[in-house]
């Protein structure tokens, strides 16, 4: 059975608390250790001060160390008892006690632990159940090269210092725990508040249905941050998806209509032909009408297949197409058709324009634009095609003196199965897929196409921009 993962807010809070605990613990250990060492240094300075006070009264000779005229010493720390006294002894090089201060009375013997080397040193010990610190000072007649003649031992209790350390340790531990507890509470509140928009968006997304694409994620959270940008970006995606689904719905309805109409005609023609026996010429006429309807459906299906292939186009870096040569070839093929309709076709093609594309789809673009221009330009009209360099793009324009269109229609011309209500346009055969295929191919190669016209009956202009050298701006 899979365990349900912890909520993000709880995980963030726990990680935040753990990180803070580690950081504060490390800081507390650093402070405690530093303070501990500082107390030891301060106590060593106290013992060193006592050492300087006592050394002038120490006499060292072959008979060993001894105190002389110690009664003149102004320092009384070595006479004090308890945790505030300094306990002084004179030791032979072997550790035999030659003298010990009077305040040793009533205390258990203090073990002698001479240093391994004859140098001044301090070490922490436990004496009479209390923490203490002992300092050993080597005694010689003169310089460090003379033989060791004894030791001056000074011992003092560190009980008060350790009391301070205990209080500091308790304060640090309490401070760390309270800080982490407060941080966990504040982190939990902050995480919940920060991630509340996520929960809101999750609930809103859960209420969205596959059939209702009008719902949107809430994007107003009182502040503008990354989550707001995420919600707005997702809503933009939903907008595009809704428009795409709506286009597909219209496309499906229009495709069904375009196919059902000739199918109904086919059925009607076949039923009429089969109602009674007819002569061979009558059957031949019926089959001819059926063939026309089949050709119409075939053209529609072919257009749908071309549109599907155009939607799946993608640029490949290795594709290189001489667009100038391609346009010259397609214009040459279209001139015969234009001349047959009594339309003049003029072309101005700049040489050497190369783009990243394949020839068949771009040939479809040029053919469709020229075919539309010839179809909707009356006898005696004129078509002008121009190919030139634009701003980092190949610029192809096709203009005519034909039927034209309104500004409202300009945006709908590239919709699938769209046919203008203009009588001249309705009179011409067509599936309404040509310009949809053109736009799909152009956009598939990272380009852009737009239609312009000054109004019905005043001609049209189609402008195609295709990026050069892989530029997809």
XYZ file of C-alpha atoms in Angstrom:
473
model
C 0.000 0.000 0.000
C 1.447 3.328 -1.047
C 1.892 5.874 1.711
C 0.299 9.221 1.121
C 3.049 11.856 0.892
C 3.082 14.676 3.399
C 1.586 17.998 2.258
C 4.059 20.427 0.730
C 3.361 22.989 3.454
C 4.224 20.450 6.165
C 7.358 19.304 4.350
C 8.516 22.882 3.882
C 7.876 23.588 7.568
C 9.754 20.488 8.713
C 12.730 21.184 6.451
C 12.759 24.795 7.592
C 12.610 23.740 11.254
C 15.326 21.110 10.792
C 17.594 23.567 8.998
C 17.057 26.206 11.672
C 17.654 23.619 14.431
C 20.972 22.594 12.869
C 22.091 26.200 12.363
C 21.102 27.347 15.848
C 22.608 24.225 17.422
C 25.876 24.821 15.610
C 25.833 28.467 16.728
C 25.038 27.455 20.325
C 27.863 24.904 20.378
C 30.231 27.506 18.968
C 29.193 30.061 21.618
C 29.342 27.530 24.460
C 32.758 26.226 23.425
C 34.152 29.729 22.978
C 32.790 30.854 26.324
C 34.137 27.702 28.013
C 37.624 28.300 26.625
C 37.442 31.990 27.556
C 36.600 31.078 31.183
C 39.546 28.691 31.300
C 41.820 31.456 29.971
C 40.486 33.884 32.559
C 41.070 31.380 35.345
C 44.562 30.672 34.024
C 45.260 34.400 34.221
C 44.154 34.312 37.864
C 46.527 31.440 38.597
C 49.289 33.228 36.680
C 48.746 36.305 38.830
C 49.075 34.178 41.968
C 52.185 32.620 40.446
C 53.825 36.026 39.966
C 52.977 36.976 43.553
C 54.482 33.779 44.987
C 57.638 33.277 42.884
C 59.661 36.106 44.552
C 59.334 34.219 47.869
C 60.480 30.868 46.444
C 64.124 29.831 47.014
C 65.545 26.975 44.972
C 68.882 25.204 45.666
C 70.298 21.705 45.816
C 68.158 21.041 48.888
C 64.978 21.631 46.894
C 62.398 24.448 46.748
C 61.166 26.342 49.818
C 59.358 29.545 50.756
C 61.166 32.318 52.627
C 59.598 35.339 54.333
C 56.182 34.275 53.010
C 54.523 36.253 55.755
C 55.336 39.492 53.933
C 53.140 38.386 50.952
C 50.230 40.772 50.571
C 48.111 38.282 48.578
C 45.878 36.257 50.842
C 44.271 33.994 48.186
C 46.467 31.072 49.231
C 45.190 31.511 52.789
C 41.511 31.490 51.795
C 39.540 28.278 52.025
C 36.669 26.904 49.984
C 35.940 27.422 46.329
C 37.456 30.904 46.294
C 40.905 29.981 47.658
C 44.153 29.209 45.859
C 45.902 26.051 47.019
C 49.687 26.209 46.785
C 52.292 23.443 47.003
C 56.047 23.146 46.426
C 57.086 19.853 44.858
C 60.420 18.203 44.245
C 61.268 17.173 40.661
C 59.927 13.702 41.557
C 56.619 15.043 42.857
C 57.304 14.867 46.590
C 55.410 17.549 48.515
C 57.800 19.917 50.316
C 55.229 22.534 51.252
C 51.485 23.023 51.042
C 49.440 26.057 52.007
C 47.403 25.939 55.230
C 44.082 25.928 53.383
C 44.712 22.282 52.351
C 43.655 21.232 55.869
C 40.348 19.441 55.880
C 40.517 18.432 52.171
C 41.396 15.030 50.786
C 44.904 14.663 49.345
C 45.349 16.248 45.920
C 46.974 13.741 43.550
C 50.209 14.897 41.946
C 50.187 14.699 38.146
C 53.389 16.326 36.939
C 53.639 17.304 33.240
C 55.693 15.085 30.939
C 57.865 18.066 30.016
C 59.323 20.707 32.317
C 57.254 23.606 30.981
C 54.504 25.747 32.438
C 51.151 24.092 31.859
C 47.562 24.061 33.140
C 45.020 21.262 33.206
C 41.495 20.694 34.470
C 40.952 18.090 37.213
C 38.285 16.987 39.684
C 39.124 17.433 43.373
C 36.854 16.821 46.291
C 34.040 16.173 43.822
C 34.341 19.641 42.302
C 35.881 20.876 39.046
C 39.311 22.417 39.624
C 42.262 23.626 37.593
C 45.931 23.148 38.442
C 48.901 25.090 37.106
C 52.450 23.666 37.265
C 55.460 26.023 37.127
C 58.972 24.482 36.792
C 61.580 25.885 39.230
C 65.210 26.392 38.221
C 68.106 28.458 39.521
C 68.405 30.472 36.312
C 67.762 29.874 32.585
C 65.832 27.095 30.903
C 69.037 25.119 30.327
C 69.692 24.585 34.069
C 68.492 21.431 35.836
C 64.932 21.221 37.140
C 64.943 21.659 40.953
C 61.230 21.541 41.717
C 57.679 22.624 40.906
C 55.325 25.327 42.052
C 51.764 23.967 41.994
C 48.738 26.279 42.148
C 45.201 24.877 42.249
C 41.845 26.611 42.327
C 38.232 25.473 42.147
C 36.322 26.279 38.933
C 32.967 25.639 40.543
C 31.655 29.159 39.986
C 32.827 29.100 36.383
C 31.081 25.811 35.756
C 27.950 27.216 37.326
C 28.065 29.964 34.734
C 28.607 27.362 32.015
C 25.620 25.357 33.239
C 23.429 28.445 33.186
C 24.700 29.353 29.728
C 24.068 25.821 28.456
C 20.531 25.822 29.851
C 19.883 29.254 28.327
C 21.231 28.201 24.920
C 19.263 24.945 24.856
C 16.074 26.693 25.918
C 16.661 29.483 23.412
C 17.259 27.015 20.562
C 14.162 24.955 21.393
C 11.920 27.995 21.784
C 13.285 29.534 18.567
C 12.716 26.325 16.615
C 9.217 25.925 18.076
C 8.352 29.504 17.165
C 9.908 29.048 13.716
C 7.894 25.874 13.139
C 4.675 27.653 14.033
C 5.500 30.719 11.966
C 6.786 28.553 9.100
C 3.611 26.465 9.104
C 1.458 29.602 9.026
C 3.604 31.200 6.326
C 3.706 28.025 4.210
C -0.060 27.617 4.449
C -0.597 31.266 3.583
C 1.902 31.132 0.719
C 0.501 27.898 -0.724
C -3.141 28.855 -0.216
C -3.357 30.051 -3.852
C -2.143 26.602 -4.913
C -4.956 24.948 -2.965
C -7.433 27.431 -4.436
C -6.189 26.736 -7.964
C -6.263 22.972 -7.323
C -9.892 23.130 -6.177
C -10.825 25.309 -9.156
C -9.049 22.937 -11.553
C -10.829 19.964 -9.968
C -14.208 21.578 -10.653
C -13.411 22.071 -14.327
C -15.170 19.642 -16.619
C -14.079 18.340 -19.990
C -17.174 19.853 -21.597
C -16.963 23.234 -19.888
C -13.822 25.048 -21.018
C -15.037 28.475 -19.974
C -13.918 28.056 -16.343
C -10.661 29.739 -15.342
C -8.276 29.567 -12.411
C -8.446 32.420 -9.878
C -5.525 34.794 -10.422
C -6.260 37.631 -7.978
C -4.574 36.743 -4.671
C -3.978 40.278 -3.432
C -0.376 40.313 -4.567
C 1.477 39.687 -7.783
C 4.011 36.881 -7.580
C 5.069 33.684 -9.346
C 1.772 31.943 -8.517
C -0.177 34.800 -10.070
C 1.927 34.494 -13.221
C 1.376 30.718 -13.199
C -2.408 31.155 -12.943
C -2.445 33.760 -15.720
C -0.253 31.589 -17.934
C -2.500 28.580 -17.337
C -5.583 30.674 -18.038
C -3.963 31.815 -21.281
C -3.445 28.157 -22.155
C -7.107 27.469 -21.387
C -8.109 30.403 -23.609
C -6.094 28.984 -26.489
C -7.431 25.505 -25.799
C -11.011 26.756 -25.716
C -10.556 28.579 -29.010
C -8.899 25.506 -30.506
C -11.682 23.196 -29.334
C -14.281 25.642 -30.617
C -12.527 25.722 -33.992
C -12.428 21.929 -34.035
C -16.148 21.799 -33.215
C -16.965 24.195 -36.023
C -14.589 22.284 -38.270
C -16.283 18.962 -37.440
C -19.737 20.431 -38.006
C -18.682 22.055 -41.287
C -16.890 18.911 -42.466
C -19.981 16.843 -41.684
C -22.138 19.353 -43.555
C -19.787 19.445 -46.553
C -19.807 15.654 -46.762
C -23.465 15.060 -45.902
C -24.725 17.346 -48.656
C -23.118 15.414 -51.559
C -23.924 12.118 -49.801
C -27.588 13.120 -49.621
C -27.449 14.094 -53.286
C -25.810 10.758 -54.138
C -28.501 8.874 -52.243
C -31.278 10.873 -53.888
C -29.825 10.404 -57.372
C -29.373 6.677 -56.773
C -32.918 6.241 -55.389
C -34.414 8.120 -58.352
C -32.403 6.032 -60.822
C -33.509 2.777 -59.182
C -37.235 3.490 -58.879
C -37.932 2.043 -62.326
C -36.230 0.664 -65.339
C -34.604 3.354 -67.464
C -32.890 3.581 -70.782
C -29.089 3.458 -71.013
C -28.739 7.249 -71.683
C -30.740 7.972 -68.534
C -28.462 5.744 -66.470
C -25.461 7.412 -68.061
C -26.753 10.864 -67.048
C -27.457 9.654 -63.486
C -23.970 8.152 -63.175
C -22.460 11.392 -64.485
C -24.227 13.388 -61.777
C -23.128 10.825 -59.200
C -19.547 11.168 -60.420
C -19.657 14.942 -59.991
C -20.798 14.527 -56.393
C -18.063 11.944 -55.775
C -15.473 14.342 -57.175
C -16.756 17.058 -54.876
C -16.466 14.762 -51.848
C -13.043 13.611 -52.995
C -11.851 17.216 -53.224
C -13.162 17.880 -49.703
C -11.465 14.773 -48.264
C -8.222 15.626 -50.054
C -8.390 19.108 -48.582
C -8.860 17.649 -45.106
C -5.861 15.367 -45.590
C -3.747 18.277 -46.820
C -4.842 20.323 -43.807
C -3.912 17.482 -41.421
C -0.464 17.187 -43.021
C -0.021 20.958 -42.861
C -0.888 21.009 -39.144
C 1.829 18.409 -38.538
C 4.572 20.352 -40.338
C 7.813 21.021 -38.478
C 11.005 22.778 -39.462
C 14.149 20.781 -39.968
C 17.546 22.552 -39.932
C 18.792 20.481 -42.861
C 15.962 21.623 -45.185
C 17.060 24.292 -47.677
C 14.697 25.586 -50.350
C 15.377 28.074 -53.139
C 12.085 29.919 -52.757
C 12.783 32.185 -55.724
C 13.094 29.242 -58.125
C 10.001 27.578 -56.668
C 7.865 30.729 -57.052
C 9.078 31.255 -60.645
C 8.069 27.671 -61.482
C 4.590 27.950 -59.886
C 3.932 31.318 -61.553
C 4.811 29.762 -64.911
C 2.275 27.001 -64.318
C -0.455 29.445 -63.190
C -0.080 31.771 -66.202
C -1.897 29.348 -68.503
C -4.862 29.126 -66.120
C -4.947 32.914 -65.692
C -4.748 33.514 -69.441
C -7.654 31.106 -69.951
C -9.753 33.261 -67.596
C -8.642 36.478 -69.314
C -6.597 37.629 -66.303
C -3.115 39.163 -66.565
C -0.531 37.681 -64.199
C 2.637 39.697 -63.452
C 5.483 38.530 -61.223
C 8.518 40.270 -59.720
C 10.725 37.657 -58.033
C 14.028 38.546 -56.355
C 16.619 35.820 -57.021
C 18.510 33.791 -54.428
C 16.001 33.779 -51.559
C 16.624 30.580 -49.554
C 14.585 29.408 -46.550
C 14.427 26.327 -44.316
C 11.458 24.471 -45.786
C 10.417 21.709 -48.154
C 9.226 22.335 -51.669
C 5.810 20.534 -51.801
C 4.135 22.463 -48.929
C 5.423 25.845 -50.183
C 4.305 24.989 -53.699
C 0.833 24.374 -52.207
C 0.940 27.852 -50.643
C 1.823 29.616 -53.909
C -0.643 27.528 -55.940
C -3.551 28.207 -53.564
C -2.897 31.956 -53.415
C -2.633 32.226 -57.210
C -5.634 29.931 -57.755
C -7.790 32.040 -55.409
C -6.666 35.234 -57.090
C -7.491 33.873 -60.558
C -10.807 32.420 -59.336
C -12.126 35.681 -57.877
C -10.686 38.130 -60.413
C -13.055 38.933 -63.315
C -12.019 38.887 -66.970
C -9.711 41.768 -67.795
C -8.398 41.917 -64.217
C -4.805 41.811 -63.054
C -2.789 39.781 -60.539
C 0.578 40.926 -59.183
C 2.951 38.607 -57.352
C 6.094 39.890 -55.673
C 8.831 38.042 -53.742
C 11.526 40.037 -51.964
C 13.581 40.261 -48.781
C 11.824 41.714 -45.748
C 13.084 42.228 -42.185
C 14.976 38.929 -41.741
C 12.190 37.257 -43.706
C 11.115 36.347 -47.208
C 8.156 38.558 -48.144
C 5.635 37.115 -50.633
C 2.691 39.286 -51.685
C -0.174 38.390 -54.038
C -2.607 41.147 -54.977
C -5.554 41.151 -57.396
C -8.301 43.396 -58.703
C -11.023 40.880 -57.902
C -13.940 40.473 -55.512
C -12.218 41.791 -52.385
C -13.679 41.470 -48.893
C -14.603 43.520 -45.843
C -12.394 44.137 -42.832
C -14.570 41.823 -40.733
C -14.126 39.016 -43.242
C -10.339 39.449 -43.341
C -9.914 37.556 -40.075
C -12.336 34.792 -41.073
C -10.974 34.024 -44.517
C -8.513 31.512 -43.025
C -11.189 29.636 -41.038
C -11.903 26.143 -42.264
C -14.882 25.854 -44.643
C -15.513 29.590 -44.541
C -17.169 30.958 -47.678
C -18.055 34.617 -48.125
C -21.702 35.608 -48.542
C -20.741 37.609 -51.631
C -22.583 36.297 -54.683
C -19.458 36.352 -56.842
C -17.668 34.185 -54.321
C -20.565 31.783 -53.877
C -20.724 31.282 -57.604
C -17.215 29.820 -57.686
C -16.760 26.160 -56.701
C -14.605 25.367 -53.691
C -14.476 23.623 -50.325
C -13.367 26.599 -48.247
C -10.164 24.824 -47.140
C -7.583 26.425 -49.420
C -6.639 29.406 -47.266
C -6.823 27.268 -44.106
C -4.205 24.984 -45.623
C -2.079 27.994 -46.600
C -2.115 29.402 -43.085
C -1.345 26.018 -41.500
C 1.689 25.561 -43.776
C 2.988 29.101 -43.268
C 2.628 28.945 -39.483
C 4.121 25.451 -39.473
C 7.310 26.963 -40.869
C 7.272 29.778 -38.303
C 5.808 32.366 -40.663
C 2.775 34.627 -40.743
C 0.058 35.429 -43.288
C -2.482 38.225 -43.377
C -5.218 39.378 -45.748
C -5.990 42.995 -46.629
C -8.646 44.655 -48.760
C -10.166 48.081 -49.152
C -13.618 46.496 -49.370
C -15.832 44.266 -51.523
C -15.185 44.644 -55.255
C -11.867 46.488 -54.675
C -9.431 43.594 -54.836
C -7.446 41.769 -52.188
C -3.870 41.506 -50.944
C -2.297 38.507 -49.220
C 1.049 38.988 -47.439
C 3.174 35.985 -46.420
C 6.289 36.314 -44.236
C 8.621 33.319 -43.936
C 11.742 33.438 -41.712
C 15.188 33.291 -43.283
C 18.055 31.119 -41.979
C 15.990 29.450 -39.261
C 14.715 32.730 -37.739
C 11.207 32.135 -36.393
C 10.278 35.636 -35.358
